[in-house]
One Martini backbone bead per residue (centre of mass of N, CA, C, O) as a GRO file, in nm:
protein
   67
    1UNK     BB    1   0.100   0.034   0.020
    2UNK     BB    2   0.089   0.341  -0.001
    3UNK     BB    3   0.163   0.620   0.159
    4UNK     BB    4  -0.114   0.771   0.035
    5UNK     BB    5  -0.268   0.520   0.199
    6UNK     BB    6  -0.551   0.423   0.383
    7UNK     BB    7  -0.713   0.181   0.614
    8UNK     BB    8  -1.070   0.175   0.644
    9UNK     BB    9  -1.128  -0.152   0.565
   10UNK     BB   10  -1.177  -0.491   0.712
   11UNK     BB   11  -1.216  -0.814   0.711
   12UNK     BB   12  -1.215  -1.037   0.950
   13UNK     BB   13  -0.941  -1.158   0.817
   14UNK     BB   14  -0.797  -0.885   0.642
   15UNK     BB   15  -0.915  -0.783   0.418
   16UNK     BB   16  -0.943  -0.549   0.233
   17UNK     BB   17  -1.185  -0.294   0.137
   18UNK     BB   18  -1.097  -0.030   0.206
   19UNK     BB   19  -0.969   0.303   0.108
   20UNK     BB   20  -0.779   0.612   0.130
   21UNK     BB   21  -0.652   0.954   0.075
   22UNK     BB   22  -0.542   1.150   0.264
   23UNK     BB   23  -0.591   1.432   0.083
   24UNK     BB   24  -0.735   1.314  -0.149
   25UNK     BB   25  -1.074   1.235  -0.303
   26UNK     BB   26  -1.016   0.953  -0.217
   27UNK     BB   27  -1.156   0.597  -0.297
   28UNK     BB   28  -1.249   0.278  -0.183
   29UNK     BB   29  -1.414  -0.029  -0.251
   30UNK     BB   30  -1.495  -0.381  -0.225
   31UNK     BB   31  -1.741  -0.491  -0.414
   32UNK     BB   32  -2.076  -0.741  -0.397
   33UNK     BB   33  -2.322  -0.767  -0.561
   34UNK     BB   34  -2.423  -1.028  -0.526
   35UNK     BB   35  -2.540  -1.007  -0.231
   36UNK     BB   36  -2.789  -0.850  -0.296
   37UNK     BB   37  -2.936  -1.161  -0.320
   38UNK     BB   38  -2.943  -1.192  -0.022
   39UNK     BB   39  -3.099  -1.278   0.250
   40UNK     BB   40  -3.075  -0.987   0.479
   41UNK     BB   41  -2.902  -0.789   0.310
   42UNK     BB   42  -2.658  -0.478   0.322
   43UNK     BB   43  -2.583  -0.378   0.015
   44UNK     BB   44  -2.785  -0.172  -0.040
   45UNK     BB   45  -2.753   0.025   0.180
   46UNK     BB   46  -2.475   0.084   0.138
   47UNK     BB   47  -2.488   0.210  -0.189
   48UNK     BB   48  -2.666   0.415  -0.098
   49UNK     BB   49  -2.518   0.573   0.128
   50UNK     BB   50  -2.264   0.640  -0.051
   51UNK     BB   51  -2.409   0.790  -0.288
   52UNK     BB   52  -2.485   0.990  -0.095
   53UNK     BB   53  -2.229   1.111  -0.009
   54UNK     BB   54  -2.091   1.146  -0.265
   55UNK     BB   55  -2.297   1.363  -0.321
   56UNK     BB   56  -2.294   1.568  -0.090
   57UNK     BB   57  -1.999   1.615  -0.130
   58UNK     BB   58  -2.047   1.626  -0.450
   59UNK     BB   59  -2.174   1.910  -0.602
   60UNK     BB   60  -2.330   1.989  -0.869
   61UNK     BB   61  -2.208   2.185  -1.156
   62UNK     BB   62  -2.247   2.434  -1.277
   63UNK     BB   63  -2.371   2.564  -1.596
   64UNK     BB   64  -2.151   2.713  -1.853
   65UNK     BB   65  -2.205   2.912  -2.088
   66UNK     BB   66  -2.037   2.908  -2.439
   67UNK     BB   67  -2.037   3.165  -2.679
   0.00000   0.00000   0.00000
């Protein structure tokens, strides 16, 4: 793992989930689509919170006209 990033989420046995870097706005997670069709599944509600996160984090920017 590079200086410039750090682990955010490891699963029970020690395998990263979760990056982010120090400074800049970036992220990663290790996502299983799969799993959103297991019965009691928390993989929806995980990929709404985050798509929200990440939308009220950078709202759209405005649009600028260039005539």
């Amino acid at each position: 793992l590079g200086d410039d990033l750090r682990i955010t989420a490891t699963s029970d046995d020690g395998v990263i989930e979760a990056i982010e870097h120090i400074s800049a706005d970036v992220i990663a997670v290790q996502y299983h689509p799969e799993r959103m069709a297991l019965p009691g599944s928390d993989q929806l509600i995980f990929l709404k919170n985050w798509v929200d996160h990440i939308g009220s984090a950078n709202p759209p920017r405005s649009k600028v006209n260039r005539h």
